[in-house]
Each structure stands twice: as structure tokens, then as C-alpha cells.
Amino acid sequence: MKKTTLFLFLFLGIFTFSQQIESFTTILNDKISIRAIEIYDNKVWYSGTDSKFGFVDLKDPEHKNQIKLSDEKLQFRTLAQDKDFFYAANIESPARFFKIDKKNLTYQIVFTDMSKGAFYDAFHFVSNNLAFAFSDTDDARLKLAMYKNGEWSFFQNNIKLNEGEAAFAASNTNIASTKKYLWVATGGKSSRILRLNFKNNQIDVFNTPIIQGESSQGIYSIDFLDNKFGIAVGGDYTKQEANINNIATTNDGGEIWQIQASGHNAGYTTCVRIKPNSKGKEIIAVGDQHISYSSDSGKTWKKISDEKGFFVCQWIDGNTLVFAGKDKISVMKLKF
């Protein structure tokens, strides 16, 4: 019986990590740092450094276009979309919100944040009529710019951030949502989850066991399957090999978090994405030094690539992912 159990365990372990990289192809090379991408019309859309915004076609990488949203060398780390437009906000003050037409790439500035502390870490559409952008703040309060039914404003709240608590504009993924909730992840000396309930517009704040205490530590990215299951990843960008308490999952909508794979993962991670239609089992994670995969809801991880320089990722379908980062966009096909 023990031998049978051991055999089954080993067999399941092999089966769990049986995926292989079928191909890994770079489809865009450019002098740019990309930390935000969107998929639309079979194209990868991106924003980045030097005011650059553009796309590359997934089926025909020679079909691509790039424009500059400003004559200034703005740095974009956010990108979001609704039905007809893309939106991007630059980091640093003044923060300008650009609205870009999907059909002809004409653009205009639709909102400006003049505050000295403006630094937009993530931009996220909940629906065509509702979006939030998360910024650093001047006065230790939670700062969310909100787009609702065509109007821009700041979301009114009384949430105070702890001393040294901020956020990381690492991959445009420290915001996630369902129809019921919006989650925002903070990092630094305090790394917490802030959950907005759309029904009553109340925000609950939950502590996490993710590594924190230094300005370089905390949660960098979150993703949620539904109102219950979510995952948070991060670490310390000054110690990228460190892998203690840098991955956690929740099964109750973000109230309680459990550390996963502490000491047994590839280290500092900037983006995490749950595979669609996998019921939260299959997850990809990327950091500057690795690409990793989990098939058991984040409990265990396998490093599937040592490719460096990627900051953000997104599933295209059940076997294909796109990665972007320093000077490149690449597509990976997995074979299961």
C-alpha cells in the first residue's frame, strides 16, 4: 500500500509539471521598457518609456505600429481599455490620462492630476463604465482616480495608509476586480489588501503575511479567479533571489491569506496571471529573472524559463502567453 501510494504521488507529480515550452518567439524588439499590456483584436498593445504606445500583431508580427503620446519623454506603466478606447497614465507629476481611439490611434488628454505625489501604479477597467487608477499620495490617504459613466473624479474614502505603505508600478497588476469587488494591493513597509465592495462603496483593509517592512518589499501583483480565490506575489526587488514569504493565496475574498511555497519558488515576482478556464489551478508568474508555472493553485511552482528581463505577462489562450519587459515582447506556446 505504501509503495502504491508513493508511486501514485510520484506519477501525479510528474503529470502535474508535464508541460513543456513548444516555442518562445520574440515578436517585437525596441528600446523600451514595457510594464503594461492589453490584448485586443489579435494584437498585443503596450505602453512604455519615452512616451511610446503601440501594437504588434500576434499572427503577423511584421504588422505593427507605434506612436508617441507626447513630445516629452513620459514614462507609462499603466494601460487599460474599454470597448472603444485605450487609456494610459504617465508616472510622476503632472499625471496625464491619455484616451486613445482603437480605430485610428488619435488621442487626447482627458484628466490631469497636478498633485506633487502623483505616481500612477495601475489602471484597471471593471466594466465599460467604471475604471480605477491607483496612485501614490501626498497625504497618506488611499488615492484612487475613478472613471464612472463618462466622468473623472477621485474616489472619496477615509482610508489612511500606514507609514511607508505605497505600491509598485511593476506590471499594472496590483488591481483586480470581479462584479462584486475591487482589490488593491499595497507594498513597502506595510503590505495589505484593500477591498472595495461595489454594493455599498465601503472599503475593508486586510493584513497579509507577505514579506514587508522595507520600501522594496511587499506585494507587486494580484489576480482573482472569482469573489473567493485570489493570489498575491512579490518579494524584494533588491534581493531578487530571495523567496521567503513572497507568494500567498486567499480563499475568502482577500480577508485571510496563506503563504505558499516559501523557500521553494524562483524568487522576486512582478506579475501573476491565472489561466482562464482552469478553475484557478493553473497560474503563470514572471519576474525579472524567471518565468514560473503552478498547476495546483499556487501551492508548488516550477521554473520553466530562465529568460530575463520580463515584467508583465498575459494569457492569450489555454496554451499561449505573451510576455513583455525590457526592450521586447515575446510569445510562449506551452505543450501539455
CSV table of C-alpha atoms in Angstrom, one decimal:
chain,number,residue,atom,x,y,z
A,1,MET,CA,0.0,0.0,0.0
A,2,LYS,CA,2.8,2.4,0.9
A,3,LYS,CA,4.6,1.6,-2.4
A,4,THR,CA,1.5,2.1,-4.4
A,5,THR,CA,0.8,5.5,-2.7
A,6,LEU,CA,4.4,6.6,-3.3
A,7,PHE,CA,4.2,5.6,-6.9
A,8,LEU,CA,0.9,7.5,-7.4
A,9,PHE,CA,2.4,10.5,-5.7
A,10,LEU,CA,5.4,10.5,-8.0
A,11,PHE,CA,3.3,9.9,-11.0
A,12,LEU,CA,1.0,12.8,-10.2
A,13,GLY,CA,3.9,15.0,-9.5
A,14,ILE,CA,5.4,14.2,-13.0
A,15,PHE,CA,1.9,14.7,-14.6
A,16,THR,CA,1.4,18.0,-12.7
A,17,PHE,CA,4.5,19.5,-14.3
A,18,SER,CA,4.4,17.8,-17.6
A,19,GLN,CA,4.1,21.0,-19.6
A,20,GLN,CA,6.9,21.9,-22.0
A,21,ILE,CA,7.7,25.0,-23.9
A,22,GLU,CA,6.8,24.3,-27.5
A,23,SER,CA,8.1,27.7,-28.8
A,24,PHE,CA,9.2,31.0,-27.4
A,25,THR,CA,9.4,33.8,-30.0
A,26,THR,CA,10.2,37.4,-29.7
A,27,ILE,CA,7.8,39.5,-31.8
A,28,LEU,CA,9.0,43.0,-31.0
A,29,ASN,CA,12.4,44.4,-30.3
A,30,ASP,CA,12.7,48.1,-29.4
A,31,LYS,CA,14.5,50.4,-27.0
A,32,ILE,CA,11.7,50.5,-24.5
A,33,SER,CA,10.7,49.3,-21.0
A,34,ILE,CA,7.2,47.8,-21.0
A,35,ARG,CA,5.2,47.2,-17.8
A,36,ALA,CA,1.7,47.3,-19.1
A,37,ILE,CA,0.0,45.3,-21.9
A,38,GLU,CA,-3.5,44.7,-23.2
A,39,ILE,CA,-4.8,42.1,-25.7
A,40,TYR,CA,-7.3,43.3,-28.3
A,41,ASP,CA,-8.1,42.4,-32.0
A,42,ASN,CA,-5.4,39.6,-32.0
A,43,LYS,CA,-2.7,42.2,-31.2
A,44,VAL,CA,-0.6,43.0,-28.2
A,45,TRP,CA,-1.0,46.6,-27.2
A,46,TYR,CA,1.6,48.2,-25.0
A,47,SER,CA,2.7,51.5,-23.3
A,48,GLY,CA,6.2,52.2,-22.1
A,49,THR,CA,9.1,54.6,-21.8
A,50,ASP,CA,9.8,57.6,-24.0
A,51,SER,CA,6.0,58.2,-24.4
A,52,LYS,CA,5.7,55.1,-26.6
A,53,PHE,CA,2.4,53.4,-27.3
A,54,GLY,CA,1.7,50.8,-30.0
A,55,PHE,CA,0.8,47.3,-31.0
A,56,VAL,CA,2.3,44.2,-32.6
A,57,ASP,CA,0.1,41.7,-34.4
A,58,LEU,CA,0.1,38.2,-32.9
A,59,LYS,CA,-0.5,36.5,-36.3
A,60,ASP,CA,1.8,38.7,-38.3
A,61,PRO,CA,4.5,40.4,-36.2
A,62,GLU,CA,5.5,42.5,-39.2
A,63,HIS,CA,2.2,44.2,-38.8
A,64,LYS,CA,2.9,46.7,-36.1
A,65,ASN,CA,2.6,50.4,-35.3
A,66,GLN,CA,4.0,52.7,-32.7
A,67,ILE,CA,3.2,56.3,-31.8
A,68,LYS,CA,4.4,58.8,-29.2
A,69,LEU,CA,1.7,60.2,-27.0
A,70,SER,CA,3.8,63.3,-26.1
A,71,ASP,CA,6.9,65.2,-27.2
A,72,GLU,CA,8.1,64.9,-23.7
A,73,LYS,CA,9.8,61.7,-22.6
A,74,LEU,CA,7.0,60.4,-20.4
A,75,GLN,CA,7.1,57.0,-18.8
A,76,PHE,CA,4.0,54.9,-18.9
A,77,ARG,CA,3.5,51.9,-16.6
A,78,THR,CA,-0.3,51.7,-17.0
A,79,LEU,CA,-2.6,50.7,-19.7
A,80,ALA,CA,-6.4,49.8,-19.7
A,81,GLN,CA,-9.2,49.5,-22.2
A,82,ASP,CA,-12.9,49.7,-22.6
A,83,LYS,CA,-14.9,48.9,-25.8
A,84,ASP,CA,-13.6,51.7,-28.0
A,85,PHE,CA,-10.6,53.2,-26.3
A,86,PHE,CA,-7.3,52.6,-24.6
A,87,TYR,CA,-6.2,54.6,-21.6
A,88,ALA,CA,-2.8,55.3,-20.2
A,89,ALA,CA,-1.5,57.5,-17.4
A,90,ASN,CA,2.1,58.5,-17.0
A,91,ILE,CA,4.0,58.2,-13.8
A,92,GLU,CA,5.2,61.3,-12.0
A,93,SER,CA,3.6,64.7,-11.7
A,94,PRO,CA,1.7,66.1,-13.5
A,95,ALA,CA,0.0,62.8,-14.4
A,96,ARG,CA,-1.9,63.0,-17.6
A,97,PHE,CA,-4.6,60.4,-18.6
A,98,PHE,CA,-4.5,59.8,-22.3
A,99,LYS,CA,-7.5,58.4,-24.2
A,100,ILE,CA,-6.6,56.6,-27.4
A,101,ASP,CA,-9.1,55.7,-30.1
A,102,LYS,CA,-8.8,52.0,-31.1
A,103,LYS,CA,-9.7,52.6,-34.7
A,104,ASN,CA,-7.3,55.4,-35.7
A,105,LEU,CA,-5.0,55.9,-32.7
A,106,THR,CA,-5.9,59.5,-32.3
A,107,TYR,CA,-5.6,60.6,-28.7
A,108,GLN,CA,-6.4,63.3,-26.2
A,109,ILE,CA,-5.8,64.1,-22.5
A,110,VAL,CA,-9.0,63.6,-20.6
A,111,PHE,CA,-7.8,64.0,-17.0
A,112,THR,CA,-4.8,65.5,-15.2
A,113,ASP,CA,-3.6,65.1,-11.7
A,114,MET,CA,-1.4,68.0,-10.7
A,115,SER,CA,-0.5,66.9,-7.2
A,116,LYS,CA,3.2,66.6,-6.4
A,117,GLY,CA,2.9,63.0,-5.2
A,118,ALA,CA,1.1,61.7,-8.3
A,119,PHE,CA,2.6,58.4,-9.4
A,120,TYR,CA,0.1,56.0,-11.0
A,121,ASP,CA,0.9,52.4,-10.4
A,122,ALA,CA,-2.1,50.7,-12.1
A,123,PHE,CA,-5.1,51.4,-14.3
A,124,HIS,CA,-8.0,49.0,-14.5
A,125,PHE,CA,-11.4,48.8,-16.1
A,126,VAL,CA,-14.1,46.9,-14.1
A,127,SER,CA,-16.6,47.5,-16.9
A,128,ASN,CA,-17.1,49.9,-19.9
A,129,ASN,CA,-18.5,52.4,-17.5
A,130,LEU,CA,-16.2,52.0,-14.5
A,131,ALA,CA,-12.5,52.2,-14.0
A,132,PHE,CA,-9.9,52.9,-11.3
A,133,ALA,CA,-6.4,54.1,-11.3
A,134,PHE,CA,-4.2,53.8,-8.2
A,135,SER,CA,-1.7,56.4,-7.3
A,136,ASP,CA,0.8,57.3,-4.6
A,137,THR,CA,-0.4,60.1,-2.4
A,138,ASP,CA,0.6,63.4,-0.8
A,139,ASP,CA,-1.2,62.9,2.5
A,140,ALA,CA,-1.1,59.2,3.5
A,141,ARG,CA,-4.6,58.5,2.2
A,142,LEU,CA,-5.7,56.0,-0.3
A,143,LYS,CA,-5.8,57.7,-3.7
A,144,LEU,CA,-8.0,56.3,-6.5
A,145,ALA,CA,-8.8,58.2,-9.6
A,146,MET,CA,-12.2,57.0,-10.9
A,147,TYR,CA,-13.9,57.0,-14.2
A,148,LYS,CA,-17.7,56.4,-13.9
A,149,ASN,CA,-20.3,56.9,-16.6
A,150,GLY,CA,-18.0,59.2,-18.6
A,151,GLU,CA,-16.9,61.4,-15.7
A,152,TRP,CA,-13.5,61.6,-14.0
A,153,SER,CA,-13.1,62.2,-10.3
A,154,PHE,CA,-11.3,61.0,-7.2
A,155,PHE,CA,-13.0,58.2,-5.2
A,156,GLN,CA,-13.9,59.6,-1.8
A,157,ASN,CA,-12.8,57.5,1.1
A,158,ASN,CA,-11.3,57.8,4.6
A,159,ILE,CA,-8.7,55.0,4.3
A,160,LYS,CA,-5.3,56.0,5.7
A,161,LEU,CA,-2.2,54.2,4.6
A,162,ASN,CA,0.4,53.2,7.1
A,163,GLU,CA,3.8,54.9,7.3
A,164,GLY,CA,5.9,53.7,4.4
A,165,GLU,CA,3.0,52.0,2.7
A,166,ALA,CA,2.8,52.6,-1.0
A,167,ALA,CA,2.6,50.5,-4.2
A,168,PHE,CA,4.7,49.2,-7.1
A,169,ALA,CA,4.2,50.2,-10.7
A,170,ALA,CA,5.8,46.9,-11.7
A,171,SER,CA,3.2,45.4,-14.1
A,172,ASN,CA,-0.1,47.3,-13.9
A,173,THR,CA,-1.4,44.3,-11.9
A,174,ASN,CA,-1.8,45.4,-8.3
A,175,ILE,CA,-5.5,45.9,-9.0
A,176,ALA,CA,-8.0,43.2,-9.7
A,177,SER,CA,-11.8,43.0,-9.8
A,178,THR,CA,-15.0,41.0,-10.2
A,179,LYS,CA,-18.5,42.3,-10.5
A,180,LYS,CA,-18.7,42.4,-6.7
A,181,TYR,CA,-15.3,43.6,-5.5
A,182,LEU,CA,-12.2,45.7,-6.5
A,183,TRP,CA,-9.0,44.7,-4.8
A,184,VAL,CA,-5.9,46.9,-4.4
A,185,ALA,CA,-2.6,45.6,-3.1
A,186,THR,CA,0.0,47.8,-1.3
A,187,GLY,CA,3.6,47.2,-0.5
A,188,GLY,CA,6.6,48.7,1.2
A,189,LYS,CA,6.9,48.9,5.0
A,190,SER,CA,3.3,47.7,5.1
A,191,SER,CA,1.7,45.3,2.5
A,192,ARG,CA,-2.0,45.0,2.7
A,193,ILE,CA,-5.1,44.2,0.6
A,194,LEU,CA,-7.8,46.9,0.3
A,195,ARG,CA,-11.2,45.6,-0.9
A,196,LEU,CA,-13.9,47.8,-2.3
A,197,ASN,CA,-17.4,46.4,-2.2
A,198,PHE,CA,-19.4,47.9,-5.1
A,199,LYS,CA,-22.7,47.3,-3.4
A,200,ASN,CA,-22.1,49.8,-0.6
A,201,ASN,CA,-18.8,51.5,-1.7
A,202,GLN,CA,-17.2,50.5,1.5
A,203,ILE,CA,-13.5,49.6,1.7
A,204,ASP,CA,-12.2,46.9,4.0
A,205,VAL,CA,-8.5,46.6,4.7
A,206,PHE,CA,-6.8,43.3,5.4
A,207,ASN,CA,-3.3,42.5,6.6
A,208,THR,CA,-1.2,40.0,4.7
A,209,PRO,CA,1.8,37.7,5.7
A,210,ILE,CA,3.7,38.7,2.6
A,211,ILE,CA,7.3,39.9,3.3
A,212,GLN,CA,7.2,43.6,4.2
A,213,GLY,CA,8.9,46.2,6.3
A,214,GLU,CA,11.3,47.7,3.8
A,215,SER,CA,10.4,50.1,0.9
A,216,SER,CA,11.5,47.4,-1.6
A,217,GLN,CA,9.3,44.6,-0.2
A,218,GLY,CA,5.7,43.6,-0.4
A,219,ILE,CA,3.0,42.6,-2.9
A,220,TYR,CA,3.7,43.5,-6.6
A,221,SER,CA,0.9,41.7,-8.3
A,222,ILE,CA,-2.5,40.1,-7.6
A,223,ASP,CA,-5.1,38.2,-9.6
A,224,PHE,CA,-8.5,36.8,-8.6
A,225,LEU,CA,-10.5,33.9,-10.1
A,226,ASP,CA,-13.8,34.9,-8.5
A,227,ASN,CA,-15.1,36.5,-5.4
A,228,LYS,CA,-13.2,34.0,-3.2
A,229,PHE,CA,-9.9,32.7,-4.7
A,230,GLY,CA,-7.0,35.0,-5.3
A,231,ILE,CA,-3.2,35.0,-5.4
A,232,ALA,CA,-0.6,37.7,-4.5
A,233,VAL,CA,3.1,37.6,-5.4
A,234,GLY,CA,6.0,39.9,-4.8
A,235,GLY,CA,9.2,39.9,-2.8
A,236,ASP,CA,12.1,42.3,-2.6
A,237,TYR,CA,13.4,43.8,-5.8
A,238,THR,CA,16.8,44.5,-4.2
A,239,LYS,CA,17.1,40.8,-3.4
A,240,GLN,CA,15.6,39.0,-6.4
A,241,GLU,CA,16.8,35.6,-5.4
A,242,ALA,CA,15.0,35.8,-2.0
A,243,ASN,CA,11.9,33.6,-2.0
A,244,ILE,CA,10.6,33.6,1.6
A,245,ASN,CA,7.0,34.7,2.2
A,246,ASN,CA,6.6,36.2,-1.3
A,247,ILE,CA,3.6,34.2,-2.5
A,248,ALA,CA,0.2,33.9,-0.8
A,249,THR,CA,-3.3,32.8,-1.7
A,250,THR,CA,-6.8,33.5,-0.3
A,251,ASN,CA,-10.0,31.5,-0.4
A,252,ASP,CA,-12.3,34.1,1.3
A,253,GLY,CA,-12.0,37.1,-1.0
A,254,GLY,CA,-8.8,38.5,0.5
A,255,GLU,CA,-9.6,38.6,4.2
A,256,ILE,CA,-7.2,35.8,5.2
A,257,TRP,CA,-4.0,34.9,3.2
A,258,GLN,CA,-1.9,31.7,3.4
A,259,ILE,CA,1.8,31.7,2.5
A,260,GLN,CA,2.6,29.3,-0.3
A,261,ALA,CA,5.9,27.7,-1.5
A,262,SER,CA,8.0,29.8,0.9
A,263,GLY,CA,11.6,29.0,0.2
A,264,HIS,CA,10.6,26.8,-2.8
A,265,ASN,CA,10.0,29.2,-5.7
A,266,ALA,CA,12.1,31.2,-8.1
A,267,GLY,CA,12.1,34.5,-6.1
A,268,TYR,CA,11.0,38.0,-6.7
A,269,THR,CA,7.9,38.2,-8.9
A,270,THR,CA,6.3,41.1,-10.6
A,271,CYS,CA,3.2,39.7,-12.4
A,272,VAL,CA,0.9,36.7,-11.8
A,273,ARG,CA,-1.9,35.5,-14.0
A,274,ILE,CA,-4.5,32.8,-13.5
A,275,LYS,CA,-5.1,30.7,-16.6
A,276,PRO,CA,-8.6,31.2,-18.0
A,277,ASN,CA,-11.0,28.2,-17.6
A,278,SER,CA,-8.5,26.4,-15.3
A,279,LYS,CA,-10.6,26.9,-12.1
A,280,GLY,CA,-7.7,28.6,-10.5
A,281,LYS,CA,-5.4,25.6,-10.8
A,282,GLU,CA,-3.0,26.8,-13.5
A,283,ILE,CA,-1.1,30.0,-12.9
A,284,ILE,CA,1.8,31.7,-14.6
A,285,ALA,CA,4.2,34.1,-12.8
A,286,VAL,CA,7.1,36.2,-14.1
A,287,GLY,CA,9.9,38.1,-12.5
A,288,ASP,CA,13.0,39.8,-13.9
A,289,GLN,CA,14.9,36.6,-13.6
A,290,HIS,CA,12.4,33.8,-14.3
A,291,ILE,CA,9.1,32.5,-15.6
A,292,SER,CA,7.3,30.1,-13.3
A,293,TYR,CA,4.3,27.8,-13.5
A,294,SER,CA,1.9,26.3,-11.0
A,295,SER,CA,-0.7,23.7,-11.6
A,296,ASP,CA,-2.1,23.4,-8.1
A,297,SER,CA,-3.4,26.9,-7.3
A,298,GLY,CA,0.0,28.3,-6.3
A,299,LYS,CA,1.0,25.7,-3.7
A,300,THR,CA,4.0,24.5,-5.7
A,301,TRP,CA,5.9,26.1,-8.6
A,302,LYS,CA,8.3,25.0,-11.4
A,303,LYS,CA,10.6,27.5,-13.1
A,304,ILE,CA,10.0,26.9,-16.8
A,305,SER,CA,12.4,29.5,-18.1
A,306,ASP,CA,15.5,31.5,-17.1
A,307,GLU,CA,14.7,34.2,-19.6
A,308,LYS,CA,15.5,37.5,-18.0
A,309,GLY,CA,14.0,41.0,-18.5
A,310,PHE,CA,10.3,40.3,-18.4
A,311,PHE,CA,8.0,42.3,-16.1
A,312,VAL,CA,4.4,41.5,-17.2
A,313,CYS,CA,2.5,38.6,-18.8
A,314,GLN,CA,-0.9,37.7,-20.0
A,315,TRP,CA,-2.7,34.5,-21.2
A,316,ILE,CA,-3.8,34.7,-24.8
A,317,ASP,CA,-5.5,31.2,-24.7
A,318,GLY,CA,-5.1,27.9,-22.9
A,319,ASN,CA,-1.7,27.3,-24.4
A,320,THR,CA,-0.3,30.7,-25.3
A,321,LEU,CA,1.1,33.6,-23.3
A,322,VAL,CA,2.6,36.9,-24.1
A,323,PHE,CA,5.4,38.5,-22.1
A,324,ALA,CA,6.8,42.0,-22.2
A,325,GLY,CA,9.6,43.9,-20.5
A,326,LYS,CA,13.0,45.3,-21.2
A,327,ASP,CA,13.2,46.0,-25.0
A,328,LYS,CA,11.0,43.1,-26.1
A,329,ILE,CA,7.6,41.4,-26.4
A,330,SER,CA,7.6,37.6,-26.7
A,331,VAL,CA,5.1,34.8,-27.2
A,332,MET,CA,5.3,31.5,-25.5
A,333,LYS,CA,3.4,28.4,-26.6
A,334,LEU,CA,3.1,25.6,-24.0
A,335,LYS,CA,2.7,21.9,-24.8
A,336,PHE,CA,0.8,19.8,-22.2
